[in-house]
XYZ file of C-alpha atoms in Angstrom:
623
model
C 118.334 123.509 133.975
C 116.301 120.178 134.519
C 112.263 119.217 135.587
C 112.520 116.613 137.965
C 109.994 114.699 140.241
C 110.390 113.205 143.764
C 108.433 110.605 144.170
C 107.764 108.480 147.644
C 105.916 105.361 147.165
C 104.167 104.250 150.648
C 101.781 101.422 151.751
C 98.653 103.858 151.394
C 99.502 107.296 149.790
C 102.233 107.864 146.874
C 103.732 112.054 147.905
C 105.354 114.015 144.494
C 107.069 116.939 144.541
C 107.873 119.503 140.619
C 111.173 120.721 140.704
C 113.495 122.358 138.675
C 117.346 122.105 139.053
C 118.964 125.086 137.484
C 122.069 124.595 135.968
C 123.915 125.621 139.150
C 122.447 123.347 141.125
C 119.919 125.672 142.572
C 116.639 123.992 143.392
C 113.059 125.410 143.127
C 110.205 123.837 144.677
C 106.929 124.184 141.378
C 104.169 121.944 143.071
C 103.207 118.963 145.096
C 100.977 116.109 144.439
C 98.654 113.238 146.435
C 96.840 110.007 145.121
C 96.331 106.606 146.724
C 98.893 103.850 145.943
C 98.370 101.360 143.492
C 99.014 97.830 144.434
C 101.674 96.911 147.568
C 104.195 99.238 148.158
C 107.543 97.992 145.983
C 105.946 96.371 143.674
C 105.708 96.671 140.034
C 101.588 97.760 140.615
C 102.681 101.363 141.959
C 102.829 102.608 137.889
C 99.724 103.708 137.529
C 99.533 105.370 141.502
C 103.132 107.195 139.817
C 102.207 107.954 136.940
C 99.053 109.918 138.361
C 100.954 111.429 141.052
C 103.796 112.823 138.238
C 100.713 114.111 135.782
C 99.127 116.277 138.944
C 102.535 117.471 140.095
C 103.408 118.544 136.514
C 100.228 120.170 136.522
C 100.408 122.338 139.755
C 103.637 123.213 138.677
C 102.715 124.045 135.182
C 105.488 122.231 132.964
C 104.243 119.939 130.028
C 105.179 115.825 130.249
C 107.109 116.716 127.504
C 109.276 118.642 129.143
C 110.412 116.276 132.214
C 113.479 115.155 132.402
C 114.111 112.672 135.268
C 111.400 111.236 137.701
C 113.297 110.424 141.231
C 111.897 106.903 142.951
C 112.356 106.302 146.738
C 113.627 102.604 147.633
C 110.145 101.516 149.211
C 110.353 98.278 150.934
C 107.370 96.174 151.159
C 105.066 95.335 154.954
C 103.508 93.217 155.071
C 101.216 92.940 158.478
C 98.938 89.767 159.855
C 97.051 88.212 162.368
C 99.194 85.356 165.165
C 96.349 84.166 167.243
C 98.008 83.494 170.648
C 96.219 80.045 172.424
C 92.879 80.877 172.519
C 90.646 77.948 174.584
C 87.647 77.484 172.247
C 84.155 76.354 173.630
C 83.293 73.911 171.141
C 79.882 72.511 171.859
C 78.533 68.843 170.493
C 74.538 69.158 171.377
C 75.465 69.859 175.390
C 75.064 73.268 175.497
C 73.328 76.260 174.339
C 75.075 80.027 175.888
C 74.000 82.862 175.030
C 72.610 85.114 175.394
C 72.782 89.309 175.765
C 70.230 91.244 173.752
C 69.676 94.726 173.454
C 66.321 95.097 175.586
C 65.523 91.902 177.615
C 62.300 91.444 179.925
C 61.927 91.578 183.105
C 64.513 90.498 185.949
C 65.939 87.786 188.259
C 67.225 83.747 187.637
C 64.570 81.548 186.404
C 65.296 77.660 186.246
C 63.767 74.836 184.629
C 62.725 72.494 181.918
C 62.711 74.125 177.949
C 59.360 72.770 176.468
C 58.026 74.412 172.903
C 55.347 76.986 172.680
C 52.590 74.687 170.965
C 52.071 73.211 174.310
C 50.707 75.698 176.692
C 47.903 74.637 174.623
C 47.247 71.441 176.167
C 48.456 72.411 180.416
C 46.350 69.544 181.073
C 49.103 66.812 178.870
C 52.099 69.497 180.132
C 50.895 69.123 183.469
C 51.663 65.431 183.717
C 54.826 65.847 181.998
C 56.174 68.156 184.503
C 54.299 67.889 187.548
C 55.568 70.497 189.147
C 58.244 71.304 188.061
C 58.659 74.846 186.795
C 59.734 75.317 182.911
C 60.862 77.520 180.190
C 59.005 78.560 177.504
C 61.177 78.188 173.981
C 58.837 80.792 171.384
C 59.418 80.461 168.378
C 59.444 83.357 165.749
C 56.134 84.764 163.895
C 54.513 84.527 167.217
C 52.193 87.897 168.022
C 53.807 89.553 171.683
C 49.979 89.675 173.397
C 49.090 85.784 171.850
C 52.720 85.110 173.828
C 51.813 86.959 177.052
C 48.144 85.376 176.912
C 49.149 81.912 176.647
C 52.137 81.953 179.618
C 49.518 84.063 181.756
C 46.758 81.025 181.443
C 49.095 78.422 181.395
C 50.185 80.185 185.074
C 46.789 80.129 186.286
C 46.321 76.802 185.411
C 49.188 76.194 187.810
C 52.261 75.443 185.478
C 55.258 76.789 187.176
C 56.828 79.734 183.615
C 60.235 80.356 185.247
C 61.156 82.160 182.698
C 60.856 82.741 177.704
C 62.874 82.314 175.636
C 61.417 84.170 172.175
C 62.775 84.541 168.574
C 61.077 87.655 167.984
C 62.165 91.112 169.448
C 59.723 90.989 172.341
C 60.394 90.714 175.383
C 60.152 94.101 177.440
C 56.262 94.002 174.868
C 55.374 90.066 176.808
C 56.439 91.029 180.162
C 54.188 94.031 180.447
C 51.433 91.859 179.877
C 52.054 88.674 182.537
C 50.582 88.609 185.772
C 54.082 87.404 187.942
C 57.272 88.879 186.218
C 59.850 86.435 185.047
C 63.101 86.586 182.975
C 62.840 86.497 179.328
C 65.055 87.523 176.671
C 64.408 87.654 172.681
C 66.329 87.799 169.929
C 67.263 84.719 169.884
C 68.172 84.312 166.011
C 68.703 80.112 166.396
C 65.750 79.614 168.329
C 64.883 75.966 166.286
C 67.648 74.944 168.081
C 67.246 75.349 171.440
C 66.758 71.875 172.564
C 63.701 70.708 174.058
C 62.329 68.603 177.189
C 66.155 70.091 178.706
C 66.757 71.669 182.265
C 68.082 75.709 181.154
C 68.737 78.636 182.941
C 67.622 82.100 182.063
C 68.552 85.102 184.260
C 68.180 89.100 183.754
C 70.289 91.536 185.364
C 68.240 94.735 186.026
C 69.316 98.094 183.996
C 73.021 99.161 184.312
C 74.063 95.424 185.696
C 74.808 92.612 185.017
C 73.960 89.004 185.326
C 75.278 87.317 188.436
C 74.754 83.548 188.419
C 75.696 82.291 184.824
C 78.771 84.169 184.469
C 79.534 82.240 188.023
C 81.555 78.841 186.907
C 80.038 77.995 190.833
C 76.583 79.745 189.609
C 76.194 76.996 187.019
C 77.526 74.288 188.999
C 75.054 74.990 191.484
C 72.448 75.100 188.959
C 73.275 72.239 186.840
C 74.754 69.824 190.120
C 77.867 69.796 188.575
C 81.154 68.086 189.656
C 84.478 69.999 190.170
C 85.418 67.866 186.855
C 82.913 69.459 185.237
C 82.874 71.968 186.920
C 86.270 73.009 185.194
C 85.107 72.114 182.188
C 81.848 74.409 181.770
C 83.666 77.508 183.084
C 84.593 79.089 180.058
C 81.039 79.744 179.175
C 80.607 81.264 182.355
C 83.534 83.040 180.593
C 81.766 83.863 178.285
C 79.200 86.026 179.756
C 81.155 88.199 181.928
C 79.613 91.634 181.750
C 76.104 90.024 179.922
C 72.724 92.003 181.028
C 70.688 88.199 179.922
C 71.493 84.805 179.219
C 70.742 81.583 178.635
C 72.795 77.906 179.773
C 70.829 75.670 178.542
C 72.610 71.979 179.755
C 71.736 68.582 177.891
C 73.094 65.561 178.983
C 74.087 64.310 175.234
C 78.619 65.612 175.673
C 80.488 67.642 177.681
C 81.869 71.347 176.885
C 85.190 70.343 175.339
C 87.422 72.626 175.360
C 90.871 72.943 172.367
C 93.921 74.604 172.403
C 94.692 75.863 169.415
C 99.045 76.302 169.327
C 99.801 79.689 168.628
C 103.079 78.186 167.428
C 106.892 79.366 168.189
C 108.964 81.805 166.256
C 112.335 81.079 164.865
C 114.067 84.431 165.271
C 117.504 84.014 162.574
C 120.084 87.563 163.518
C 123.133 87.811 161.848
C 125.066 86.938 164.428
C 122.598 84.611 166.780
C 119.149 83.135 166.656
C 116.110 82.041 169.300
C 112.970 80.755 169.839
C 109.996 82.571 171.074
C 106.486 80.977 171.995
C 103.770 83.255 170.568
C 101.333 82.076 173.178
C 104.495 83.851 176.030
C 102.849 87.633 174.652
C 104.940 89.833 172.722
C 106.835 91.229 175.337
C 109.351 88.128 175.591
C 108.563 87.679 171.320
C 110.241 92.210 171.771
C 113.060 91.031 173.348
C 113.890 87.868 171.604
C 114.373 90.274 168.601
C 116.470 92.890 170.188
C 118.423 90.226 171.595
C 119.065 88.433 168.032
C 119.263 92.101 166.337
C 120.251 92.998 163.320
C 117.040 90.851 161.802
C 117.986 88.957 159.485
C 114.981 86.527 158.701
C 112.208 84.381 160.420
C 110.559 81.373 160.227
C 107.850 79.801 161.950
C 106.999 76.820 163.217
C 104.585 74.618 160.520
C 100.977 73.507 161.984
C 100.056 76.790 164.001
C 98.681 80.006 163.363
C 102.417 81.818 163.144
C 103.645 78.960 160.898
C 100.871 79.826 158.932
C 101.304 83.593 159.195
C 104.686 83.829 158.174
C 104.677 81.010 155.224
C 100.997 83.768 153.672
C 103.731 86.892 153.857
C 106.263 84.699 152.144
C 103.889 83.502 149.777
C 102.367 87.112 148.876
C 105.335 89.245 148.616
C 106.838 86.559 146.647
C 103.596 86.199 144.159
C 103.908 90.403 144.118
C 107.185 90.569 143.176
C 107.952 87.282 141.047
C 110.806 85.725 143.608
C 111.081 82.676 145.081
C 109.466 81.473 148.277
C 113.035 80.570 149.191
C 114.409 84.548 148.240
C 111.853 85.795 150.302
C 113.147 87.479 154.089
C 111.653 89.419 157.147
C 113.847 92.326 157.976
C 111.637 93.078 160.890
C 108.676 92.314 163.017
C 106.736 93.972 165.382
C 104.444 92.190 168.146
C 102.055 93.784 169.526
C 99.555 91.838 171.898
C 95.555 91.931 171.633
C 92.138 90.411 172.316
C 90.498 89.558 169.610
C 86.577 88.059 169.925
C 85.423 84.576 169.034
C 82.443 83.157 168.555
C 81.548 80.772 171.135
C 80.111 77.919 168.917
C 76.777 76.722 170.043
C 75.774 79.781 170.585
C 72.331 80.551 170.347
C 72.171 84.161 168.910
C 76.389 84.247 167.216
C 78.258 84.908 171.083
C 81.379 85.881 171.223
C 84.701 85.824 174.125
C 87.543 87.594 173.137
C 90.484 85.830 173.404
C 93.910 87.097 173.697
C 95.702 87.446 170.629
C 99.572 88.369 169.351
C 99.307 90.692 166.383
C 102.477 90.551 164.274
C 103.874 93.184 161.288
C 106.271 91.780 159.269
C 108.304 93.425 156.994
C 109.821 91.635 154.324
C 112.474 91.667 151.515
C 113.434 89.537 148.584
C 117.217 89.059 147.449
C 116.953 92.056 145.047
C 115.082 95.077 145.444
C 111.448 94.504 142.970
C 112.273 98.910 142.211
C 114.327 98.376 139.985
C 111.124 96.578 137.692
C 108.896 99.540 139.399
C 111.436 101.955 137.918
C 111.758 100.344 134.309
C 107.383 100.392 134.650
C 106.934 104.177 135.115
C 109.591 104.728 132.642
C 107.057 102.602 129.787
C 104.451 104.525 131.317
C 105.989 108.120 130.807
C 107.024 107.450 128.052
C 103.676 106.220 126.095
C 102.039 109.590 127.738
C 104.659 110.932 126.059
C 108.032 111.535 128.210
C 110.313 110.406 125.191
C 112.963 111.802 127.158
C 112.519 110.820 131.143
C 115.238 109.284 132.876
C 113.533 107.208 136.070
C 115.807 106.519 138.860
C 115.764 105.385 142.341
C 117.045 107.648 144.337
C 117.376 106.802 147.946
C 116.307 105.028 151.173
C 112.815 106.594 152.460
C 114.491 107.174 156.035
C 117.474 108.997 154.237
C 115.553 111.025 151.805
C 113.253 111.852 154.500
C 115.878 113.868 156.600
C 116.758 115.310 153.482
C 113.742 117.039 153.303
C 112.708 117.793 157.343
C 115.916 120.076 156.354
C 113.921 122.332 154.859
C 110.957 122.383 158.019
C 111.614 125.964 158.578
C 113.487 126.247 162.555
C 115.735 123.091 161.792
C 119.079 122.531 161.004
C 121.454 119.294 161.989
C 121.740 117.601 164.262
C 118.340 116.367 163.582
C 116.298 113.220 163.903
C 112.970 112.215 161.995
C 110.161 109.959 162.664
C 108.576 108.924 159.734
C 105.296 107.683 160.491
C 103.435 105.831 157.376
C 100.868 102.985 156.796
C 102.998 100.333 156.706
C 106.230 101.115 158.611
C 108.113 103.631 161.184
C 111.722 105.223 159.995
C 113.776 106.940 162.392
C 117.263 108.597 160.688
C 119.712 111.395 161.865
C 121.746 113.436 160.518
C 124.716 114.599 162.071
C 126.309 118.068 162.135
C 129.332 116.400 159.492
C 126.173 115.407 157.292
C 126.261 111.434 158.253
C 123.356 109.585 158.155
C 122.130 107.041 160.021
C 118.736 105.520 159.309
C 116.507 102.134 160.307
C 113.791 101.183 158.885
C 111.409 99.217 161.544
C 107.568 97.474 160.609
C 104.334 98.289 162.161
C 102.671 101.438 161.538
C 98.714 103.087 160.607
C 98.060 100.172 158.715
C 98.547 97.854 162.183
C 96.686 99.890 163.725
C 93.487 99.469 161.410
C 93.967 96.069 162.247
C 93.615 96.121 165.868
C 90.614 98.910 166.112
C 88.802 96.330 163.349
C 90.050 93.048 164.965
C 89.291 94.344 169.177
C 85.864 95.606 168.163
C 84.922 92.291 166.094
C 83.701 95.204 162.510
C 85.530 93.504 160.056
C 85.368 96.202 158.133
C 88.819 97.855 157.385
C 87.374 101.355 156.201
C 85.207 101.673 159.144
C 87.980 100.707 161.584
C 89.782 103.544 159.869
C 87.423 106.295 160.103
C 87.634 105.019 164.049
C 91.477 105.125 164.253
C 91.625 109.018 162.566
C 88.514 111.475 163.740
C 86.935 111.762 166.828
C 84.174 110.136 168.340
C 81.016 111.558 169.886
C 77.025 110.295 171.194
C 74.078 111.783 169.286
C 71.449 112.196 172.377
C 68.889 113.645 170.821
C 68.767 114.512 167.413
C 69.643 117.900 168.106
C 73.296 117.500 170.558
C 75.580 114.913 170.012
C 78.077 114.092 173.475
C 81.878 114.389 172.234
C 84.662 112.250 173.697
C 85.801 114.580 175.419
C 82.702 115.571 177.377
C 81.653 118.678 175.131
C 78.347 119.463 173.763
C 77.689 120.134 170.396
C 74.037 121.584 169.639
C 72.413 121.567 166.189
C 70.103 123.891 164.322
C 68.566 121.107 162.121
C 67.541 117.150 163.488
C 70.007 114.774 162.953
C 69.994 111.827 160.546
C 67.754 108.871 162.505
C 70.285 106.436 161.570
C 72.804 108.591 163.914
C 70.344 108.860 166.921
C 71.597 106.970 170.523
C 74.271 105.798 168.238
C 78.484 106.323 168.727
C 79.788 107.951 165.638
C 82.917 109.277 164.154
C 83.019 113.153 163.543
C 84.612 113.525 160.590
C 84.470 116.842 159.948
C 81.727 116.994 156.728
C 79.066 113.776 158.872
C 78.842 111.707 161.373
C 79.112 107.638 160.576
C 77.313 105.413 163.090
C 79.180 102.153 164.184
C 77.225 98.943 164.352
C 77.448 97.454 167.788
C 76.928 97.753 170.951
C 80.655 99.225 172.399
C 80.735 102.054 174.497
C 82.443 104.830 173.418
C 84.198 105.031 175.741
C 85.692 101.367 175.308
C 85.471 102.499 171.366
C 87.851 105.351 172.906
C 89.618 103.429 175.475
C 90.490 100.424 171.400
C 91.758 103.013 170.012
C 94.550 104.768 172.047
C 95.828 101.625 173.316
C 96.127 100.680 169.182
C 98.087 103.720 169.031
C 100.563 103.796 171.669
C 101.006 99.172 171.176
C 102.412 100.568 167.540
C 103.590 104.038 166.982
C 105.196 105.136 170.938
C 106.232 101.387 170.994
C 108.099 102.090 167.110
C 109.527 105.581 168.329
C 111.691 103.844 171.081
C 112.749 100.852 168.694
C 113.635 103.480 166.181
C 114.770 106.500 168.640
C 116.752 104.593 170.327
C 118.135 102.707 167.017
C 119.466 105.658 166.014
C 120.339 107.292 168.894
C 124.063 107.178 170.267
C 125.165 104.733 172.449
C 121.316 103.882 172.269
C 120.952 106.247 174.921
C 117.717 108.709 174.252
C 118.760 111.488 175.905
C 121.500 111.908 173.427
C 118.697 113.245 171.222
C 117.066 117.478 171.183
C 114.582 116.950 168.305
C 112.849 114.712 166.952
C 110.399 116.387 163.761
C 107.316 113.833 163.392
C 107.034 113.500 159.674
C 104.415 111.057 157.356
C 100.423 110.658 156.926
C 100.010 109.074 160.695
C 101.755 113.099 162.286
C 98.424 114.760 160.594
C 96.407 112.565 163.234
C 94.668 114.227 166.170
C 96.469 112.222 169.145
C 99.471 110.740 167.426
C 101.513 113.065 167.718
C 100.535 114.061 171.497
C 100.773 111.021 172.819
C 104.768 110.369 171.259
C 105.035 114.012 172.967
C 104.611 112.365 176.008
C 106.754 109.511 176.094
C 109.523 111.039 174.976
C 109.064 113.827 177.164
C 110.672 112.102 180.207
C 114.173 112.082 178.560
C 114.123 115.978 177.705
C 113.634 115.566 173.170
C 111.679 118.682 172.013
C 108.443 116.904 170.038
C 107.021 118.071 167.046
C 105.732 118.164 163.273
C 107.010 118.199 160.886
C 106.257 121.394 157.641
C 108.032 120.452 154.497
C 108.917 123.337 152.178
C 106.926 125.278 154.697
C 104.148 124.867 153.086
C 103.041 120.821 153.142
C 102.819 120.101 156.603
C 104.473 116.354 157.424
C 103.978 115.872 153.723
C 105.705 115.418 151.059
C 109.141 114.748 152.901
C 110.901 111.723 150.987
C 109.405 113.334 147.393
C 111.130 116.847 148.369
C 114.408 114.883 149.556
C 114.785 113.412 146.707
C 114.860 116.157 144.882
C 117.332 117.765 146.931
C 119.507 114.454 146.863
C 119.622 114.140 142.916
C 120.562 118.879 143.163
C 123.546 117.235 145.463
C 124.544 114.705 143.164
C 124.395 117.409 139.808
C 126.229 120.263 142.202
C 128.861 117.473 142.886
C 128.995 116.516 139.144
C 128.133 112.930 140.253
C 124.675 112.961 137.265
């Protein structure tokens, strides 16, 4: 009898399955365990996670570590993903235009056009009148000025004949100031860079009514009318209007010191090298053309990016990161698969008065990297040393098999399954598909892009700069706390509570993880966040599922596939399995989430498959 532990090293988690293999090669599974993966998958840093999960599995099985005979590792292929920006038009401001800004609660309504003047000038209305006779002015009120004092000063100036067309405030006081004015004017507040607003320059402030967005300043021709621009200048200033689209309020200050300049940052091109042909594709043409090029040169042997561009930098970083992790030369690192996804990312508009951003097109690239030699043997050696130091004196660590093939064997332990069978293993960094025929022949494919890239897309599109929060958004449904005692869920239903909700959640969009509510910062609506989440999953999981199944289907015809079993941590997601099932339904494919060994759900398939494959070798005398 042998005590063995199969270990599946994934991008996010490491899973183990402990079992005994009798003299007749019969397998008896005893316990399973799960732990976070340490380091990048397929590198020696995985040792800590492997040692932890082996120890947990043995404890669950009631087996002493001294009695452990064999540890079976999967052939783990590292997947590294990065973001390469498509052609970005960036608005460069050099003392020429200050734009923004969309506070939560602007005051007043309408459009005010005038010359910017300092708040202190209101103390000397005679000098102000002489300097701007009968001209409208826009008052710039610095932080620290009380709202009552500011409102009184504006009212006094108005009574003395000064035409105050609008106001720009550093404090969050717009509504309070407007409520105290004799005449209603547009007022924006929360201008963090109030000291950077140029004075003595022509400016326009616009505030729309509640639930509406501005019309004039978000229109290039509106800006041309206000600032008397010719056709050439209107074309140049159009990025300013585009950046303000959808805002409830905005301010544009025009100065003569320079012009707004457009700068195009090239995304660059990708050189795709297949085993028999090559192709070049410009990243700015989008994900569809990139993936079509990948399909043309398939199977992919390597990818290079144009030097001096965003794409070239991203590809170079992927290679260098893998080389550093695996102690290989950069020339020995090859990209074996590539997934491109169209997305949007918020880019800061330079010259904004409060960090304004505009959504720009981007292409997200996930690259699956392989080295000339597998790094798993180094992992196996390190795991052997660690376990023997912990008391497993006789342990042997073996690299047992390719993930997709092992996943098939594990999936066959799902009740109700039989050959032929297709599995989709949805992990953190890769999507694996494998088909096992009635004669036990297995065809498998290993593709880049899965849960980690979804998290990055959510983080980028929502401008969170917080991967942990993006992960929560990916994994859990949303709600909006509409009062201290009820939350409206994203499906439209309402959940009531006996105890008041936390003050931090009130009027905020929150993620509902079952144990509490995690507020999402920013002003994105629940519908917008949900759309970004679902779209990211469709762009990654549905696209990769179809790619993988076409690669393993007989003749590439999906209609030749009858049953698909979903495995991996992402198969536990509350909407990914349904999205994939809906995409496969037109082909007559039955798709569902696996239940490995009837107890583990979609997890532990690879670890269980490693044990099953090893038992088969024992039975055949190969071990």
